[in-house]
Structure formats: structure tokens, C-alpha cells
Amino acid sequence: QPAFFIAILAIWTGTCWVDLLESFTSMALWIGLPTCAGGQLTQVEEAEHLAADMVEAENMDSVVLTAASPGVKAMAICLILIPRSIIAILCWWLGARWLLATTCFQDLLLN
């Protein structure tokens, strides 16, 4: 049943692709974040207008990161976002190999 396997692999690839795109979007946001002036590591401001789906409670105090030093940007990208991207790629590769190695449809659906 090659059509079934192609459909399963497409679903798995799409799932992993979404996580990888989120990582790349976060990297672009971190890179595009303005640099702090005056030797500060980060600069935050109170959030006045957040989207309704972001606010869980009416009286929740929120802050938004508006600037970061180059070191903080590099640490966020190198220690969080690049490993997250590598993990997404490895999960896709190992998951695709596991799906292709499955010989029984019942095992594939139950697992």
C-alpha cells in the first residue's frame, strides 16, 4: 500500500515542518530585535495592547522584550533555537525511518 505510506509520511513531514518553521521564525525575530543601548542586557516594556488570545487573565501583568544585547541574542539562538531545529530534523529523520520500517498496518496505526 504505497499510497497509505505516502500519506502517513506526508502527515509526519508536515508535523515536523511546522516545528522547524517556528524555530526559523523565532530566529528571525531574535535577529531582528533591536540592540540595547547603554550596556543593558535586555530592555522590557509593559504590554498595553496584547491580543485577546495571549491574555489568560484580565489582571495579568505582562511585559514585552523590546531590545537585547548581541550576547543575549547569540545565547538565545545558539542555546535554544539551533538545538530545537536540530532536534526537529532528527525527529523527522528517525520517525520517517521508523514509519518506513513498519511492516504491519495494524502496528502503524496502534503506535
PDB file of C-alpha atoms in Angstrom:
ATOM      1  CA  GLN A   1       0.000   0.000   0.000  1.00  0.00           C
ATOM      2  CA  PRO A   2       2.350   2.771  -1.170  1.00  0.00           C
ATOM      3  CA  ALA A   3      -0.389   5.442  -1.165  1.00  0.00           C
ATOM      4  CA  PHE A   4      -1.050   4.809   2.529  1.00  0.00           C
ATOM      5  CA  PHE A   5       2.644   5.094   3.402  1.00  0.00           C
ATOM      6  CA  ILE A   6       2.991   8.276   1.359  1.00  0.00           C
ATOM      7  CA  ALA A   7       0.021   9.798   3.210  1.00  0.00           C
ATOM      8  CA  ILE A   8       1.460   8.835   6.597  1.00  0.00           C
ATOM      9  CA  LEU A   9       4.894  10.211   5.661  1.00  0.00           C
ATOM     10  CA  ALA A  10       3.317  13.441   4.404  1.00  0.00           C
ATOM     11  CA  ILE A  11       1.486  13.908   7.706  1.00  0.00           C
ATOM     12  CA  TRP A  12       4.678  13.214   9.680  1.00  0.00           C
ATOM     13  CA  THR A  13       6.723  15.546   7.474  1.00  0.00           C
ATOM     14  CA  GLY A  14       4.140  18.323   7.844  1.00  0.00           C
ATOM     15  CA  THR A  15       4.139  17.958  11.615  1.00  0.00           C
ATOM     16  CA  CYS A  16       7.915  18.235  11.819  1.00  0.00           C
ATOM     17  CA  TRP A  17       7.970  21.038   9.237  1.00  0.00           C
ATOM     18  CA  VAL A  18       5.686  23.190  11.422  1.00  0.00           C
ATOM     19  CA  ASP A  19       8.087  22.920  14.366  1.00  0.00           C
ATOM     20  CA  LEU A  20      11.059  23.728  12.140  1.00  0.00           C
ATOM     21  CA  LEU A  21       9.316  26.792  10.685  1.00  0.00           C
ATOM     22  CA  GLU A  22       8.503  28.022  14.207  1.00  0.00           C
ATOM     23  CA  SER A  23      12.178  27.744  15.095  1.00  0.00           C
ATOM     24  CA  PHE A  24      13.240  29.691  11.999  1.00  0.00           C
ATOM     25  CA  THR A  25      10.602  32.348  12.664  1.00  0.00           C
ATOM     26  CA  SER A  26      11.853  32.734  16.234  1.00  0.00           C
ATOM     27  CA  MET A  27      15.427  33.037  14.957  1.00  0.00           C
ATOM     28  CA  ALA A  28      14.383  35.799  12.567  1.00  0.00           C
ATOM     29  CA  LEU A  29      12.591  37.643  15.381  1.00  0.00           C
ATOM     30  CA  TRP A  30      15.631  37.396  17.662  1.00  0.00           C
ATOM     31  CA  ILE A  31      17.970  38.579  14.909  1.00  0.00           C
ATOM     32  CA  GLY A  32      15.666  41.485  14.030  1.00  0.00           C
ATOM     33  CA  LEU A  33      15.276  42.579  17.667  1.00  0.00           C
ATOM     34  CA  PRO A  34      16.891  45.986  18.237  1.00  0.00           C
ATOM     35  CA  THR A  35      20.160  46.147  20.158  1.00  0.00           C
ATOM     36  CA  CYS A  36      20.183  47.645  23.661  1.00  0.00           C
ATOM     37  CA  ALA A  37      21.956  50.901  24.290  1.00  0.00           C
ATOM     38  CA  GLY A  38      23.959  51.770  27.379  1.00  0.00           C
ATOM     39  CA  GLY A  39      25.306  48.316  28.187  1.00  0.00           C
ATOM     40  CA  GLN A  40      21.964  46.797  29.200  1.00  0.00           C
ATOM     41  CA  LEU A  41      21.416  43.090  28.596  1.00  0.00           C
ATOM     42  CA  THR A  42      17.700  43.390  27.837  1.00  0.00           C
ATOM     43  CA  GLN A  43      15.042  46.070  27.684  1.00  0.00           C
ATOM     44  CA  VAL A  44      11.409  45.336  28.516  1.00  0.00           C
ATOM     45  CA  GLU A  45       8.263  47.424  28.495  1.00  0.00           C
ATOM     46  CA  GLU A  46       4.809  46.855  29.892  1.00  0.00           C
ATOM     47  CA  ALA A  47       2.438  45.408  27.337  1.00  0.00           C
ATOM     48  CA  GLU A  48      -0.588  47.627  26.958  1.00  0.00           C
ATOM     49  CA  HIS A  49      -2.258  46.079  23.951  1.00  0.00           C
ATOM     50  CA  LEU A  50      -1.995  42.314  23.669  1.00  0.00           C
ATOM     51  CA  ALA A  51      -4.190  40.107  21.535  1.00  0.00           C
ATOM     52  CA  ALA A  52      -7.115  38.589  23.386  1.00  0.00           C
ATOM     53  CA  ASP A  53      -5.808  35.031  22.938  1.00  0.00           C
ATOM     54  CA  MET A  54      -2.489  35.943  24.587  1.00  0.00           C
ATOM     55  CA  VAL A  55      -4.041  37.253  27.788  1.00  0.00           C
ATOM     56  CA  GLU A  56      -5.259  34.492  30.073  1.00  0.00           C
ATOM     57  CA  ALA A  57      -6.340  36.675  32.972  1.00  0.00           C
ATOM     58  CA  GLU A  58      -7.697  40.201  32.961  1.00  0.00           C
ATOM     59  CA  ASN A  59      -5.353  41.488  35.658  1.00  0.00           C
ATOM     60  CA  MET A  60      -2.230  39.752  34.386  1.00  0.00           C
ATOM     61  CA  ASP A  61       0.841  41.974  34.274  1.00  0.00           C
ATOM     62  CA  SER A  62       2.726  41.428  31.023  1.00  0.00           C
ATOM     63  CA  VAL A  63       5.992  42.667  29.661  1.00  0.00           C
ATOM     64  CA  VAL A  64       7.381  42.630  26.126  1.00  0.00           C
ATOM     65  CA  LEU A  65      11.046  42.274  25.240  1.00  0.00           C
ATOM     66  CA  THR A  66      11.849  45.298  23.098  1.00  0.00           C
ATOM     67  CA  ALA A  67      15.652  45.068  22.825  1.00  0.00           C
ATOM     68  CA  ALA A  68      18.500  42.700  23.700  1.00  0.00           C
ATOM     69  CA  SER A  69      22.275  42.810  23.674  1.00  0.00           C
ATOM     70  CA  PRO A  70      24.144  40.892  20.965  1.00  0.00           C
ATOM     71  CA  GLY A  71      25.321  38.387  23.585  1.00  0.00           C
ATOM     72  CA  VAL A  72      21.785  37.633  24.757  1.00  0.00           C
ATOM     73  CA  LYS A  73      20.644  37.239  21.144  1.00  0.00           C
ATOM     74  CA  ALA A  74      23.523  34.865  20.377  1.00  0.00           C
ATOM     75  CA  MET A  75      22.848  32.805  23.503  1.00  0.00           C
ATOM     76  CA  ALA A  76      19.129  32.502  22.736  1.00  0.00           C
ATOM     77  CA  ILE A  77      19.821  31.429  19.174  1.00  0.00           C
ATOM     78  CA  CYS A  78      22.752  29.095  19.913  1.00  0.00           C
ATOM     79  CA  LEU A  79      21.470  27.501  23.120  1.00  0.00           C
ATOM     80  CA  ILE A  80      17.741  27.256  22.383  1.00  0.00           C
ATOM     81  CA  LEU A  81      16.757  27.714  18.752  1.00  0.00           C
ATOM     82  CA  ILE A  82      19.539  25.891  16.890  1.00  0.00           C
ATOM     83  CA  PRO A  83      19.274  22.774  19.131  1.00  0.00           C
ATOM     84  CA  ARG A  84      15.483  22.894  18.718  1.00  0.00           C
ATOM     85  CA  SER A  85      15.909  22.907  14.922  1.00  0.00           C
ATOM     86  CA  ILE A  86      18.388  20.028  15.055  1.00  0.00           C
ATOM     87  CA  ILE A  87      16.021  18.018  17.265  1.00  0.00           C
ATOM     88  CA  ALA A  88      13.134  18.630  14.837  1.00  0.00           C
ATOM     89  CA  ILE A  89      15.246  17.433  11.894  1.00  0.00           C
ATOM     90  CA  LEU A  90      16.449  14.347  13.780  1.00  0.00           C
ATOM     91  CA  CYS A  91      12.907  13.508  14.908  1.00  0.00           C
ATOM     92  CA  TRP A  92      11.722  13.783  11.321  1.00  0.00           C
ATOM     93  CA  TRP A  93      14.521  11.553  10.042  1.00  0.00           C
ATOM     94  CA  LEU A  94      14.150   8.888  12.733  1.00  0.00           C
ATOM     95  CA  GLY A  95      10.348   8.978  12.562  1.00  0.00           C
ATOM     96  CA  ALA A  96      10.343   8.603   8.792  1.00  0.00           C
ATOM     97  CA  ARG A  97      12.728   5.663   9.003  1.00  0.00           C
ATOM     98  CA  TRP A  98      10.578   4.043  11.691  1.00  0.00           C
ATOM     99  CA  LEU A  99       7.410   4.547   9.633  1.00  0.00           C
ATOM    100  CA  LEU A 100       9.046   3.053   6.536  1.00  0.00           C
ATOM    101  CA  ALA A 101      10.331   0.053   8.507  1.00  0.00           C
ATOM    102  CA  THR A 102       6.848  -0.794   9.805  1.00  0.00           C
ATOM    103  CA  THR A 103       5.559  -3.882   8.024  1.00  0.00           C
ATOM    104  CA  CYS A 104       2.120  -4.198   9.560  1.00  0.00           C
ATOM    105  CA  PHE A 105      -0.633  -1.607   9.113  1.00  0.00           C
ATOM    106  CA  GLN A 106      -2.110  -2.513  12.477  1.00  0.00           C
ATOM    107  CA  ASP A 107       1.167  -1.774  14.262  1.00  0.00           C
ATOM    108  CA  LEU A 108       1.474   1.512  12.412  1.00  0.00           C
ATOM    109  CA  LEU A 109      -1.984   2.697  13.452  1.00  0.00           C
ATOM    110  CA  LEU A 110      -1.717   1.476  17.045  1.00  0.00           C
ATOM    111  CA  ASN A 111       1.700   3.012  17.658  1.00  0.00           C
TER     112      ASN A 111
END
